[in-house]
Amino acid sequence: MGSTYSERMWWPRENTIIIPEDEPEIEEDHKDTPSDNASRDCSPAQPQPSTSAGDHRARNRTAATKCRAKAKANAAELEITEKETELQHQKLSAQVLSLQNEVLALKNEVLMHGNCDSDVIQQYLARAAKRVVGWHDLAGHWEAPPRR
């Protein structure tokens, strides 16, 4: 090869090995020999020499179709999961609202018994009133109620 390194970089031909200038130039013959065919059978990374461009496109088309089908199935599964999760969220939200209403109803029942002589009810009402109004420390200074 009489070309320079820069010419070989700009115009590499198929089956040409580019060798830097400081290394001796060695041309390799890429013709198939029986030993080359045996080594190519073991190496899946190298394409088979008998494979035509049409075969390659057909395999690529098959792989692309398979990939699209898999992506479509994953998207459908994700939509099903989304619907199930949304339904569960709605049920849980309704349950939360129901429990909040139940707590409010129970608090109202306790308030109706505010005139009773029960110490437990009176202590509960005193604590609830402090939470509503705000806490006072021992010196009489106002403190924010503790966060739940």
Coordinates of N, CA and C in Angstrom, one line a residue:
M1 N 0.8 -1.2 0.0 CA 0.0 0.0 0.0 C 0.9 1.2 0.0
G2 N 0.7 2.0 -1.0 CA 1.6 3.2 -1.1 C 0.9 4.5 -0.5
S3 N -0.3 4.4 0.0 CA -1.0 5.5 0.6 C -0.4 5.9 2.0
T4 N -0.6 7.1 2.3 CA -0.2 7.6 3.7 C -1.3 7.3 4.7
Y5 N -0.9 7.4 5.9 CA -1.8 7.2 7.0 C -3.1 8.0 6.9
S6 N -2.9 9.3 6.6 CA -4.1 10.2 6.5 C -5.0 9.8 5.4
E7 N -4.4 9.4 4.3 CA -5.3 9.0 3.1 C -6.1 7.7 3.5
R8 N -5.5 6.8 4.2 CA -6.2 5.6 4.7 C -7.3 6.0 5.7
M9 N -7.1 7.0 6.5 CA -8.1 7.4 7.4 C -9.3 8.0 6.7
W10 N -9.1 8.7 5.6 CA -10.2 9.4 4.9 C -10.9 8.4 4.0
W11 N -10.2 7.5 3.5 CA -10.8 6.6 2.5 C -10.6 5.1 2.8
P12 N -11.1 4.7 4.0 CA -11.0 3.3 4.3 C -11.9 2.4 3.4
R13 N -11.3 1.4 2.9 CA -12.1 0.5 2.1 C -12.6 -0.6 2.9
E14 N -13.6 -1.3 2.5 CA -14.1 -2.5 3.2 C -13.0 -3.5 3.3
N15 N -12.9 -4.2 4.4 CA -11.9 -5.2 4.7 C -10.5 -4.6 4.7
T16 N -10.4 -3.3 5.0 CA -9.0 -2.7 5.0 C -8.7 -2.5 6.5
I17 N -7.6 -2.8 6.9 CA -7.1 -2.6 8.3 C -6.3 -1.3 8.3
I18 N -6.6 -0.4 9.1 CA -5.8 0.9 9.2 C -4.7 0.7 10.2
I19 N -3.5 0.9 9.7 CA -2.3 0.7 10.6 C -1.6 2.0 10.7
P20 N -1.2 2.5 11.9 CA -0.5 3.8 12.0 C 0.9 3.7 11.3
E21 N 1.5 4.8 11.0 CA 2.7 4.9 10.3 C 3.9 4.2 11.0
D22 N 4.0 4.3 12.3 CA 5.1 3.8 13.0 C 5.1 2.2 13.0
E23 N 4.0 1.6 12.7 CA 4.0 0.1 12.6 C 4.2 -0.3 11.2
P24 N 4.9 -1.5 11.0 CA 5.1 -2.0 9.6 C 3.7 -2.3 9.0
E25 N 3.6 -2.0 7.7 CA 2.4 -2.3 7.0 C 2.3 -3.7 6.6
I26 N 1.2 -4.3 7.0 CA 0.9 -5.7 6.7 C -0.5 -5.8 6.2
E27 N -0.6 -6.3 5.0 CA -2.0 -6.5 4.4 C -2.4 -7.9 4.7
E28 N -3.6 -8.0 5.2 CA -4.2 -9.3 5.5 C -5.1 -9.7 4.4
D29 N -5.1 -10.9 4.0 CA -6.0 -11.4 3.0 C -7.2 -11.9 3.8
H30 N -8.3 -11.4 3.4 CA -9.6 -11.7 4.1 C -10.4 -12.7 3.3
K31 N -9.8 -13.5 2.5 CA -10.5 -14.6 1.8 C -10.8 -15.7 2.7
D32 N -11.9 -16.4 2.5 CA -12.3 -17.4 3.4 C -11.4 -18.6 3.2
T33 N -10.8 -19.1 4.3 CA -10.1 -20.4 4.3 C -10.8 -21.3 5.2
P34 N -10.5 -22.6 5.1 CA -11.3 -23.5 6.0 C -11.1 -23.2 7.5
S35 N -9.9 -22.7 7.9 CA -9.7 -22.4 9.3 C -10.5 -21.2 9.7
D36 N -10.6 -20.2 8.7 CA -11.4 -19.0 9.0 C -12.9 -19.3 9.2
N37 N -13.4 -20.2 8.4 CA -14.8 -20.6 8.5 C -15.1 -21.3 9.8
A38 N -14.2 -22.1 10.3 CA -14.4 -22.8 11.5 C -14.4 -21.8 12.7
S39 N -13.5 -20.8 12.6 CA -13.5 -19.8 13.7 C -14.7 -18.9 13.7
R40 N -15.2 -18.6 12.5 CA -16.4 -17.8 12.3 C -17.7 -18.5 12.8
D41 N -17.7 -19.8 12.7 CA -18.9 -20.6 13.2 C -19.0 -20.4 14.7
C42 N -17.9 -20.3 15.4 CA -17.9 -20.2 16.9 C -18.2 -18.7 17.4
S43 N -17.9 -17.8 16.5 CA -18.1 -16.4 16.9 C -19.4 -15.8 16.4
P44 N -20.4 -15.6 17.3 CA -21.7 -15.0 16.9 C -21.6 -13.5 16.5
A45 N -20.5 -12.8 16.9 CA -20.4 -11.4 16.7 C -20.2 -11.1 15.2
Q46 N -19.5 -12.0 14.5 CA -19.2 -11.8 13.1 C -20.3 -12.3 12.2
P47 N -20.8 -11.6 11.2 CA -21.8 -12.1 10.3 C -21.3 -13.2 9.4
Q48 N -22.2 -14.1 9.1 CA -21.8 -15.2 8.2 C -21.6 -14.7 6.8
P49 N -20.5 -15.1 6.1 CA -20.3 -14.6 4.8 C -21.4 -14.9 3.8
S50 N -22.2 -16.0 4.0 CA -23.2 -16.4 3.1 C -24.5 -15.5 3.3
T51 N -24.6 -14.8 4.4 CA -25.8 -14.0 4.7 C -25.8 -12.8 3.7
S52 N -27.0 -12.7 3.0 CA -27.2 -11.6 2.1 C -27.8 -10.4 2.8
A53 N -27.8 -9.3 2.2 CA -28.4 -8.1 2.7 C -29.9 -8.4 2.9
G54 N -30.5 -9.1 2.0 CA -32.0 -9.4 2.2 C -32.3 -10.2 3.4
D55 N -31.4 -11.2 3.7 CA -31.6 -12.0 4.9 C -31.4 -11.2 6.1
H56 N -30.5 -10.3 6.1 CA -30.2 -9.4 7.2 C -31.5 -8.5 7.5
R57 N -32.0 -8.0 6.4 CA -33.2 -7.1 6.5 C -34.4 -7.9 7.1
A58 N -34.5 -9.1 6.6 CA -35.6 -10.0 7.0 C -35.5 -10.3 8.5
R59 N -34.3 -10.6 9.0 CA -34.1 -10.8 10.4 C -34.4 -9.6 11.2
N60 N -33.9 -8.4 10.7 CA -34.1 -7.2 11.4 C -35.6 -6.8 11.5
R61 N -36.3 -7.1 10.4 CA -37.7 -6.8 10.3 C -38.5 -7.7 11.4
T62 N -38.1 -8.9 11.5 CA -38.7 -9.9 12.4 C -38.4 -9.4 13.9
A63 N -37.1 -9.0 14.1 CA -36.8 -8.5 15.4 C -37.5 -7.2 15.8
A64 N -37.7 -6.3 14.8 CA -38.4 -5.1 15.1 C -39.9 -5.3 15.3
T65 N -40.5 -6.3 14.6 CA -41.9 -6.6 14.8 C -42.0 -7.2 16.2
K66 N -41.1 -8.1 16.6 CA -41.2 -8.7 17.9 C -41.0 -7.6 19.0
C67 N -40.1 -6.7 18.8 CA -39.9 -5.6 19.8 C -41.1 -4.7 19.9
R68 N -41.7 -4.4 18.8 CA -42.9 -3.6 18.8 C -44.1 -4.3 19.6
A69 N -44.2 -5.6 19.3 CA -45.3 -6.4 20.0 C -45.0 -6.4 21.5
K70 N -43.8 -6.6 21.9 CA -43.4 -6.6 23.3 C -43.7 -5.3 23.9
A71 N -43.4 -4.2 23.3 CA -43.6 -2.8 23.8 C -45.1 -2.6 23.9
K72 N -45.9 -3.1 22.9 CA -47.3 -2.9 23.0 C -47.9 -3.7 24.1
A73 N -47.5 -4.9 24.3 CA -48.0 -5.7 25.4 C -47.6 -5.1 26.8
N74 N -46.4 -4.5 26.9 CA -46.0 -3.8 28.1 C -46.9 -2.6 28.4
A75 N -47.2 -1.9 27.3 CA -48.0 -0.7 27.5 C -49.4 -1.1 27.9
A76 N -50.0 -2.1 27.3 CA -51.3 -2.6 27.7 C -51.3 -3.1 29.2
E77 N -50.3 -3.8 29.6 CA -50.2 -4.2 31.0 C -50.1 -3.0 31.9
L78 N -49.4 -2.0 31.5 CA -49.2 -0.8 32.3 C -50.6 -0.1 32.4
E79 N -51.3 0.0 31.4 CA -52.7 0.6 31.4 C -53.6 -0.2 32.4
I80 N -53.5 -1.5 32.3 CA -54.4 -2.3 33.2 C -54.0 -2.0 34.7
T81 N -52.6 -2.0 34.9 CA -52.2 -1.7 36.3 C -52.6 -0.3 36.7
E82 N -52.6 0.7 35.8 CA -53.0 2.0 36.1 C -54.5 2.1 36.5
K83 N -55.3 1.4 35.8 CA -56.8 1.3 36.1 C -57.0 0.7 37.4
E84 N -56.3 -0.4 37.7 CA -56.5 -1.1 39.0 C -56.0 -0.2 40.1
T85 N -54.9 0.5 40.0 CA -54.4 1.4 41.0 C -55.3 2.5 41.2
E86 N -55.9 3.1 40.2 CA -56.8 4.2 40.3 C -58.1 3.8 41.0
L87 N -58.6 2.6 40.7 CA -59.7 2.0 41.4 C -59.4 1.8 42.9
Q88 N -58.3 1.3 43.2 CA -57.9 1.1 44.6 C -57.8 2.5 45.3
H89 N -57.2 3.5 44.6 CA -57.1 4.8 45.2 C -58.5 5.4 45.5
Q90 N -59.4 5.2 44.6 CA -60.8 5.7 44.8 C -61.4 5.0 46.1
K91 N -61.2 3.7 46.2 CA -61.8 3.0 47.3 C -61.2 3.4 48.6
L92 N -59.8 3.6 48.6 CA -59.2 4.0 49.8 C -59.5 5.5 50.2
S93 N -59.7 6.3 49.2 CA -60.1 7.7 49.5 C -61.5 7.8 50.1
A94 N -62.4 6.9 49.6 CA -63.7 6.9 50.1 C -63.7 6.3 51.6
Q95 N -62.8 5.4 51.8 CA -62.7 4.8 53.2 C -62.2 5.9 54.1
V96 N -61.2 6.6 53.7 CA -60.6 7.7 54.5 C -61.7 8.7 54.9
L97 N -62.5 9.1 53.9 CA -63.6 10.1 54.1 C -64.6 9.5 55.1
S98 N -64.9 8.2 54.9 CA -65.8 7.6 55.9 C -65.3 7.6 57.3
L99 N -64.0 7.2 57.4 CA -63.4 7.2 58.8 C -63.3 8.6 59.4
Q100 N -63.0 9.6 58.6 CA -63.0 11.0 59.1 C -64.4 11.4 59.6
N101 N -65.4 11.0 58.8 CA -66.8 11.4 59.2 C -67.2 10.6 60.5
E102 N -66.7 9.4 60.6 CA -67.0 8.6 61.9 C -66.3 9.3 63.1
V103 N -65.1 9.7 62.9 CA -64.3 10.4 64.0 C -65.1 11.6 64.4
L104 N -65.5 12.4 63.4 CA -66.3 13.6 63.7 C -67.6 13.3 64.4
A105 N -68.3 12.3 64.0 CA -69.5 11.9 64.7 C -69.2 11.5 66.2
L106 N -68.1 10.8 66.4 CA -67.8 10.3 67.8 C -67.4 11.5 68.6
K107 N -66.7 12.5 68.0 CA -66.3 13.7 68.8 C -67.6 14.5 69.2
N108 N -68.5 14.5 68.2 CA -69.8 15.2 68.5 C -70.6 14.5 69.7
E109 N -70.5 13.2 69.7 CA -71.2 12.5 70.8 C -70.5 12.8 72.1
V110 N -69.2 12.9 72.1 CA -68.5 13.2 73.4 C -68.9 14.6 73.8
L111 N -68.9 15.6 72.8 CA -69.3 16.9 73.2 C -70.7 17.0 73.8
M112 N -71.6 16.2 73.3 CA -73.0 16.1 73.9 C -73.0 15.7 75.3
H113 N -72.0 15.0 75.7 CA -71.9 14.5 77.1 C -70.9 15.4 77.9
G114 N -70.8 16.7 77.5 CA -69.9 17.6 78.2 C -70.4 18.0 79.6
N115 N -71.7 17.8 79.9 CA -72.2 18.1 81.2 C -72.2 16.9 82.1
C116 N -71.8 15.8 81.6 CA -71.7 14.6 82.5 C -70.6 14.7 83.5
D117 N -70.7 14.0 84.6 CA -69.7 14.0 85.6 C -68.5 13.0 85.4
S118 N -68.4 12.5 84.2 CA -67.3 11.5 83.9 C -66.0 12.3 83.8
D119 N -65.0 11.8 84.6 CA -63.7 12.4 84.6 C -63.0 12.2 83.2
V120 N -63.2 11.1 82.7 CA -62.5 10.8 81.4 C -63.0 11.7 80.3
I121 N -64.3 12.0 80.3 CA -64.9 12.9 79.3 C -64.4 14.3 79.5
Q122 N -64.4 14.7 80.8 CA -63.9 16.1 81.1 C -62.4 16.3 80.8
Q123 N -61.6 15.3 81.0 CA -60.2 15.4 80.7 C -60.0 15.5 79.1
Y124 N -60.8 14.7 78.4 CA -60.7 14.7 77.0 C -61.1 16.1 76.4
L125 N -62.2 16.6 77.0 CA -62.7 17.9 76.5 C -61.7 19.0 76.9
A126 N -61.0 18.9 78.0 CA -60.0 19.9 78.4 C -58.8 19.9 77.4
R127 N -58.4 18.7 77.1 CA -57.2 18.5 76.1 C -57.7 19.0 74.8
A128 N -58.9 18.7 74.3 CA -59.3 19.2 73.0 C -59.4 20.7 73.0
A129 N -59.9 21.3 74.1 CA -60.0 22.7 74.1 C -58.6 23.4 74.0
K130 N -57.6 22.8 74.7 CA -56.3 23.3 74.6 C -55.7 23.2 73.2
R131 N -56.0 22.1 72.6 CA -55.5 22.0 71.2 C -56.2 23.1 70.3
V132 N -57.4 23.4 70.5 CA -58.1 24.3 69.7 C -57.6 25.7 69.9
V133 N -57.5 26.1 71.2 CA -57.1 27.5 71.6 C -55.6 27.7 71.5
G134 N -54.8 26.7 71.9 CA -53.4 26.8 71.9 C -52.9 26.5 73.2
W135 N -51.6 26.1 73.3 CA -51.0 25.7 74.6 C -50.4 26.9 75.3
H136 N -50.4 26.9 76.6 CA -49.7 27.8 77.4 C -48.7 27.1 78.3
D137 N -47.5 27.7 78.3 CA -46.5 27.0 79.2 C -46.7 27.4 80.6
L138 N -45.9 27.0 81.5 CA -46.1 27.2 83.0 C -46.0 28.7 83.3
A139 N -45.3 29.5 82.5 CA -45.2 30.9 82.8 C -46.3 31.7 82.2
G140 N -47.2 31.0 81.5 CA -48.4 31.7 80.9 C -48.2 32.2 79.5
H141 N -47.0 31.8 78.9 CA -46.7 32.2 77.5 C -47.4 31.2 76.6
W142 N -47.9 31.8 75.5 CA -48.6 31.0 74.5 C -47.6 30.2 73.7
E143 N -47.8 28.9 73.5 CA -47.0 28.0 72.6 C -47.9 27.5 71.5
A144 N -47.4 27.2 70.4 CA -48.1 26.6 69.3 C -48.4 25.1 69.7
P145 N -49.6 24.6 69.4 CA -49.9 23.2 69.7 C -48.9 22.3 69.0
P146 N -48.6 21.2 69.6 CA -47.7 20.2 69.0 C -48.3 19.7 67.7
R147 N -47.5 19.5 66.7 CA -47.9 18.9 65.4 C -48.1 17.4 65.6
R148 N -49.1 16.9 64.9 CA -49.3 15.5 64.9 C -48.6 14.8 63.8

